[in-house]
């Protein structure tokens, strides 16, 4: 459709190399370039010097740790560019489910925000670049020296035809199991390390009176659960193979993975569709559920509500995925024909700066995309995530835009919606085969 195979092959080749690149000693990188946000020298590309007016920035970071992270970065922007008014156009709803629908209609109507949040990978390249909706930002990388401080192998995920299209602010991990340690110790169980152990632990908890040990929220959180369970069941290589056509969707690996997912779903709360991901996290903090599987923005939420790592919540890789880091990266783009182009570029300079990233990420619950972060600013969980990002096998997330473009993802999501009603694994797998065929 969008030259899918070519793009996916380069994406997957890049992913295979990410761990090695991230593991390189960041002190080797030239982190000394000026990243103060508004002092880039030439004015030819609308640098931040003395810009004024306003900039409309679109995201879905409106609450539960997310807004606080954005606010921290806006705080840096207010210092570097005090004369630019920041118009926060965030639309509520986890994973951008609502926001992205609003964004799509604005783009269709020719009314783009100046800059918006998009995920590195196929969401960016196979959706916005493919539709010619965003500008190349290669000039900013050159001016700000960002190629020296962003992991080399993240660059192909935000590039097309040699041009770089976004400014990544972070790296999030999708495959994290969050747990209430008191619930576990009261039940005499440990954090599970594989799917069978996970299922057995949830059965023990259920036998002890906790009907729904795994708290989940609205449908996208179930897609998120599905991808982490598939990763666990299939392993990272087979997961990658699914997205470049080298493993068929009607394979037994997929059947087994969907059956595991079906079993895990048995232990989730019946009211999940009415809950946000924060609500599901709160069930864990309150001891009404033992677990939730959620990206590490959950840590931003846990901290915001005053919970203590290690005491109120503990974490592990989703059972069976230890050693694999299923990642996504939030990045900001520049709209084609942005109404406030110069101010948007000033914002993007802050988003890519060390000051911006070190303000945003400790609060958001993510690690910086840049590799020259000040580790002293990050808590225990995020330090462990930095180490895992540098040493694990890295694979991409489906729910959060890395491995499939919007068209493919939305067909998978529709198939999931039906499956959640009929729970017919064979029918679900057929629908996934059809989704792949329609997008190749
Ligand atoms: C993801 C996004 C994260 C976080 C999460 C929950 O798609 O990349 O930054 O916002 O949704 O809303």
XYZ file of C-alpha atoms and ligand atoms in Angstrom:
452
model
C 0.000 0.000 0.000
C 2.656 2.528 1.046
C 5.585 0.477 -0.171
C 4.931 -1.380 3.063
C 7.476 -4.125 2.700
C 10.345 -1.827 1.857
C 9.562 0.434 4.765
C 8.989 -2.392 7.196
C 12.177 -4.117 6.199
C 14.215 -1.032 6.949
C 12.237 -0.511 10.152
C 12.890 -4.040 11.343
C 16.537 -3.931 10.357
C 16.775 -0.780 12.409
C 15.023 -2.356 15.379
C 17.373 -5.301 15.306
C 20.199 -2.854 15.785
C 18.620 -0.581 18.349
C 19.785 -2.478 21.407
C 23.375 -2.453 20.259
C 23.281 1.224 19.412
C 21.617 2.176 22.667
C 24.106 0.117 24.560
C 26.941 2.201 23.273
C 28.499 4.422 25.873
C 26.716 7.720 25.576
C 29.846 9.476 26.739
C 31.204 8.689 23.278
C 28.511 10.841 21.813
C 29.071 14.474 21.305
C 26.581 15.751 23.818
C 28.174 19.102 23.989
C 26.171 20.688 21.206
C 24.115 23.662 22.172
C 20.636 22.439 22.917
C 19.448 25.337 24.945
C 16.385 25.517 22.793
C 16.420 28.947 21.238
C 19.911 29.772 20.248
C 20.583 28.026 17.035
C 22.272 30.729 15.077
C 20.741 31.380 11.692
C 17.230 32.697 11.332
C 16.698 31.079 7.945
C 14.559 28.244 9.275
C 12.626 30.117 11.880
C 14.872 29.501 14.857
C 13.538 30.431 18.260
C 15.414 33.710 18.684
C 12.895 36.313 19.653
C 9.898 34.485 18.190
C 6.491 35.691 19.289
C 2.868 34.897 18.612
C 1.418 31.541 19.519
C 1.825 27.856 18.749
C -0.900 25.235 18.821
C 0.385 21.875 20.029
C -1.858 18.837 19.844
C -1.545 15.732 22.043
C -3.642 13.445 24.248
C -1.816 14.224 27.434
C -4.561 15.582 29.633
C -4.297 13.791 32.947
C -2.879 11.077 35.139
C 0.831 11.829 34.914
C 0.635 12.758 31.224
C -0.466 16.380 31.555
C 2.106 16.899 34.297
C 4.877 15.745 31.976
C 3.680 18.034 29.199
C 3.391 20.930 31.658
C 6.989 20.416 32.713
C 8.120 20.735 29.108
C 5.857 23.745 28.563
C 7.615 25.271 31.581
C 10.952 24.974 29.789
C 9.407 26.472 26.651
C 8.094 29.417 28.693
C 11.675 30.115 29.765
C 13.278 29.777 26.353
C 10.496 31.505 24.411
C 8.598 33.749 26.818
C 6.918 35.679 24.004
C 5.253 32.688 22.399
C 1.884 31.692 23.775
C 1.511 27.926 24.093
C -1.943 26.799 22.961
C -2.485 23.400 24.479
C -4.858 21.561 22.123
C -4.738 18.236 23.980
C -7.798 15.995 23.602
C -8.464 13.553 26.454
C -8.307 9.787 26.057
C -5.520 7.236 26.569
C -3.397 6.198 23.584
C -4.919 9.035 21.598
C -8.026 7.094 20.656
C -10.181 10.220 20.702
C -7.444 12.692 19.894
C -6.362 10.945 16.744
C -9.911 10.960 15.383
C -10.110 14.716 15.990
C -6.690 15.182 14.424
C -7.664 13.156 11.355
C -10.695 15.327 10.704
C -8.727 18.503 11.216
C -6.100 17.312 8.766
C -8.768 16.369 6.282
C -10.345 19.791 6.647
C -6.981 21.505 6.029
C -6.918 22.877 9.569
C -3.809 21.323 11.108
C -2.448 22.191 14.517
C 1.092 23.579 14.170
C 2.644 20.547 15.828
C 1.251 17.259 17.046
C 2.277 14.145 18.884
C 2.858 11.128 16.682
C 4.550 7.804 17.261
C 7.874 6.961 15.677
C 7.546 4.123 13.174
C 4.728 3.280 10.805
C 2.215 5.675 12.372
C 4.498 8.522 11.381
C 5.918 7.242 8.122
C 3.029 5.122 6.861
C 0.372 7.640 7.857
C 1.442 11.301 8.055
C 4.427 11.190 5.693
C 2.534 8.955 3.283
C -0.290 11.507 3.225
C 2.169 14.406 2.814
C 0.908 16.120 5.966
C 4.195 17.001 7.667
C 7.406 18.833 6.868
C 10.888 17.420 6.888
C 12.838 18.430 10.000
C 16.276 17.431 8.734
C 17.391 21.070 8.938
C 16.663 21.123 12.691
C 18.723 17.986 13.268
C 21.600 19.682 11.537
C 21.245 22.974 13.386
C 20.790 21.382 16.814
C 23.332 18.577 16.406
C 20.636 16.026 17.272
C 22.156 13.262 15.188
C 24.907 13.170 17.809
C 22.563 12.653 20.743
C 19.607 10.620 19.426
C 20.202 6.875 19.131
C 21.370 6.303 15.550
C 18.911 3.537 15.064
C 15.846 5.547 16.105
C 16.483 7.771 13.102
C 15.308 5.270 10.426
C 11.989 4.969 12.271
C 11.334 8.670 11.760
C 12.852 8.969 8.302
C 11.698 8.525 4.757
C 13.718 9.040 1.586
C 16.605 10.466 3.605
C 14.499 13.122 5.350
C 13.797 13.126 9.105
C 10.206 13.911 10.034
C 9.820 14.226 13.799
C 11.450 15.065 17.103
C 11.257 12.135 19.549
C 10.865 13.229 23.152
C 10.969 9.837 24.823
C 11.121 6.077 24.781
C 8.286 4.204 26.508
C 8.179 0.515 27.303
C 4.927 -1.306 26.538
C 5.593 -4.751 28.038
C 5.437 -4.014 31.743
C 3.514 -5.931 34.409
C 2.608 -3.720 37.370
C 1.598 -5.403 40.606
C 0.463 -4.695 44.140
C 3.107 -6.315 46.371
C 0.796 -6.606 49.385
C -1.800 -8.518 47.380
C 0.911 -10.867 46.157
C 2.447 -11.510 49.573
C -0.948 -11.943 51.252
C -1.737 -14.629 48.682
C 1.717 -16.192 49.018
C 2.548 -15.697 45.327
C 5.459 -14.088 43.516
C 5.715 -12.020 40.363
C 5.229 -14.551 37.538
C 7.938 -14.931 34.915
C 6.171 -16.820 32.133
C 2.651 -17.143 30.779
C 1.891 -20.471 32.460
C 3.078 -19.057 35.766
C 1.014 -15.915 35.161
C -2.134 -17.942 34.549
C -1.464 -20.202 37.551
C -0.872 -17.158 39.796
C -4.091 -15.527 38.647
C -5.961 -18.780 39.285
C -4.538 -18.886 42.839
C -5.653 -15.313 43.404
C -9.091 -16.106 42.027
C -9.373 -19.195 44.243
C -8.551 -16.882 47.141
C -11.526 -14.680 46.283
C -10.164 -12.113 43.798
C -12.336 -12.671 40.760
C -10.473 -10.336 38.395
C -6.777 -10.259 39.331
C -5.790 -8.503 36.070
C -7.198 -4.978 35.796
C -7.683 -3.618 32.295
C -9.479 -0.626 30.795
C -11.096 0.373 27.505
C -10.458 -1.498 24.261
C -7.054 -0.075 23.367
C -5.676 -1.404 26.658
C -6.842 -4.849 25.568
C -5.006 -4.440 22.252
C -1.990 -3.483 24.348
C -2.466 -6.610 26.472
C -2.805 -8.712 23.335
C 0.461 -7.527 21.826
C 2.449 -8.125 24.985
C 0.973 -11.629 25.381
C 1.657 -12.386 21.704
C 5.238 -11.238 22.209
C 5.541 -13.489 25.216
C 4.033 -16.476 23.461
C 5.892 -16.082 20.151
C 9.195 -14.491 21.178
C 10.708 -11.360 19.674
C 11.884 -12.858 16.404
C 8.507 -14.279 15.417
C 6.838 -11.026 16.546
C 9.085 -9.060 14.190
C 8.491 -11.579 11.406
C 4.764 -10.928 11.550
C 5.227 -7.344 10.413
C 7.502 -7.893 7.438
C 5.568 -10.787 5.952
C 8.077 -13.477 6.909
C 5.695 -15.186 9.323
C 2.154 -15.846 8.148
C -0.758 -14.717 10.265
C -2.379 -18.121 9.836
C 0.645 -19.868 11.398
C 0.367 -22.047 14.504
C 2.539 -19.514 16.374
C -0.266 -16.990 15.988
C -2.935 -19.556 16.941
C -1.051 -20.450 20.127
C -0.494 -16.800 20.987
C -4.184 -15.954 20.511
C -5.179 -18.899 22.660
C -2.883 -17.644 25.424
C -4.425 -14.197 25.066
C -7.908 -15.727 25.267
C -6.975 -17.494 28.518
C -5.431 -14.393 30.068
C -8.561 -12.401 29.211
C -10.545 -14.739 31.456
C -8.916 -13.086 34.451
C -9.740 -9.486 33.594
C -12.459 -7.257 35.025
C -15.857 -7.448 33.340
C -16.285 -3.654 33.480
C -13.021 -2.967 31.671
C -14.544 -1.097 28.720
C -15.910 1.534 31.100
C -12.504 2.220 32.644
C -9.488 4.293 31.627
C -5.975 2.915 31.973
C -5.606 5.091 35.065
C -8.746 3.524 36.562
C -7.241 0.091 35.946
C -3.993 1.194 37.622
C -5.959 2.518 40.562
C -7.571 -0.904 41.039
C -4.060 -2.277 41.532
C -2.983 0.497 43.902
C -6.143 -0.051 45.955
C -5.548 -3.795 46.160
C -8.718 -4.574 44.237
C -6.639 -6.242 41.537
C -3.176 -7.756 41.685
C -1.935 -6.763 38.240
C -2.257 -4.528 35.254
C -0.241 -4.723 32.039
C 0.422 -1.228 30.813
C 3.138 0.929 29.326
C 5.376 2.740 31.726
C 3.314 5.927 31.580
C 1.564 4.017 34.402
C 4.532 4.938 36.583
C 3.932 8.621 35.887
C 0.373 8.126 37.115
C 1.385 6.068 40.173
C 3.844 8.751 41.216
C 1.411 11.566 40.578
C -1.087 10.032 42.997
C 1.642 9.737 45.630
C 2.341 5.998 45.440
C 5.738 4.672 46.390
C 7.703 2.390 44.071
C 8.553 -0.906 45.738
C 5.932 -0.417 48.441
C 2.701 0.462 46.692
C 3.626 -1.052 43.344
C 6.280 -3.302 41.868
C 7.019 -4.209 38.259
C 8.496 -6.803 35.950
C 8.547 -7.453 32.237
C 5.242 -8.917 31.036
C 5.612 -12.608 31.978
C 7.740 -14.390 29.406
C 9.236 -11.222 27.891
C 12.196 -10.651 30.193
C 15.120 -9.470 28.057
C 12.856 -7.932 25.410
C 11.955 -4.244 25.405
C 8.787 -3.566 23.414
C 9.137 0.099 22.733
C 7.360 3.126 21.381
C 8.458 6.705 21.060
C 6.378 9.864 21.297
C 7.553 12.447 18.839
C 6.400 15.861 17.658
C 5.964 16.882 14.050
C 5.671 20.094 12.074
C 2.501 20.435 10.010
C 2.834 21.256 6.324
C 1.658 24.852 6.020
C 1.664 25.243 9.790
C -0.172 28.473 10.649
C 2.598 29.433 13.111
C 5.605 27.763 11.582
C 8.377 29.716 13.314
C 6.795 29.334 16.738
C 6.285 25.629 16.062
C 9.965 25.256 15.242
C 10.824 27.000 18.517
C 8.636 24.439 20.310
C 10.321 21.561 18.482
C 13.730 22.854 19.533
C 12.632 22.576 23.154
C 11.108 19.124 22.594
C 14.469 17.920 21.313
C 16.578 19.703 23.919
C 18.147 18.063 26.945
C 16.381 20.587 29.186
C 12.995 19.772 27.665
C 13.518 16.021 27.815
C 14.930 15.979 31.343
C 11.961 18.053 32.535
C 9.338 15.989 30.725
C 10.443 12.396 31.131
C 10.940 11.931 34.897
C 7.327 13.085 35.329
C 5.859 11.330 32.299
C 7.302 7.950 33.253
C 9.500 7.558 30.187
C 13.171 7.696 29.421
C 14.515 10.438 27.172
C 15.044 9.731 23.501
C 18.362 11.582 23.861
C 21.200 9.537 25.213
C 22.774 12.285 27.335
C 20.146 12.430 30.098
C 21.036 13.361 33.664
C 20.418 9.999 35.371
C 20.240 11.636 38.787
C 16.814 13.034 37.839
C 15.246 9.617 37.278
C 13.706 7.216 39.780
C 14.361 3.541 40.337
C 11.961 2.228 37.701
C 13.166 4.591 34.963
C 16.802 3.832 35.698
C 16.018 0.150 35.235
C 14.214 0.999 31.979
C 17.273 2.921 30.747
C 19.450 -0.089 31.450
C 17.013 -2.480 29.766
C 16.680 -0.216 26.713
C 20.452 -0.296 26.412
C 20.827 -4.050 26.790
C 17.602 -5.837 25.756
C 16.346 -7.041 22.406
C 14.204 -4.166 21.152
C 10.931 -4.727 19.276
C 8.164 -2.324 18.313
C 4.656 -1.814 19.642
C 1.510 -2.276 17.561
C -0.919 -0.290 19.726
C 1.427 2.682 19.821
C 2.325 3.032 16.193
C 5.676 1.383 15.596
C 5.012 -1.754 13.554
C 1.836 -0.996 11.580
C 0.373 2.087 10.006
C -3.045 3.406 11.032
C -4.926 1.532 8.355
C -3.588 -1.906 9.346
C -3.808 -1.212 13.054
C -7.393 -0.116 12.806
C -8.380 -3.330 10.994
C -6.680 -5.365 13.725
C -8.512 -3.316 16.320
C -11.881 -3.916 14.639
C -11.174 -7.658 14.568
C -10.327 -7.486 18.269
C -13.608 -5.704 18.966
C -15.520 -8.627 17.445
C -13.368 -11.164 19.250
C -14.086 -9.562 22.595
C -17.755 -10.247 21.896
C -17.653 -13.717 20.340
C -14.346 -15.067 21.743
C -13.901 -17.165 18.625
C -10.124 -17.610 18.304
C -10.301 -19.175 14.821
C -12.541 -16.405 13.514
C -10.244 -13.803 15.063
C -7.212 -15.309 13.401
C -9.010 -15.327 10.028
C -9.802 -11.642 10.480
C -6.147 -10.918 11.290
C -5.076 -12.751 8.131
C -7.528 -10.612 6.144
C -6.257 -7.413 7.817
C -2.706 -8.252 6.774
C -3.800 -9.067 3.225
C -5.708 -5.807 2.914
C -2.655 -3.826 3.932
C 0.063 -5.463 1.902
C 0.572 6.182 24.198
C 1.538 7.332 24.276
C 1.989 7.503 25.670
C 0.811 7.586 26.598
C -0.184 6.481 26.367
C -1.423 6.531 27.216
O 0.119 5.981 22.901
O 2.613 7.056 23.444
O 2.781 8.657 25.787
O 0.250 8.824 26.419
O -0.540 6.432 25.020
O -2.199 7.636 26.938
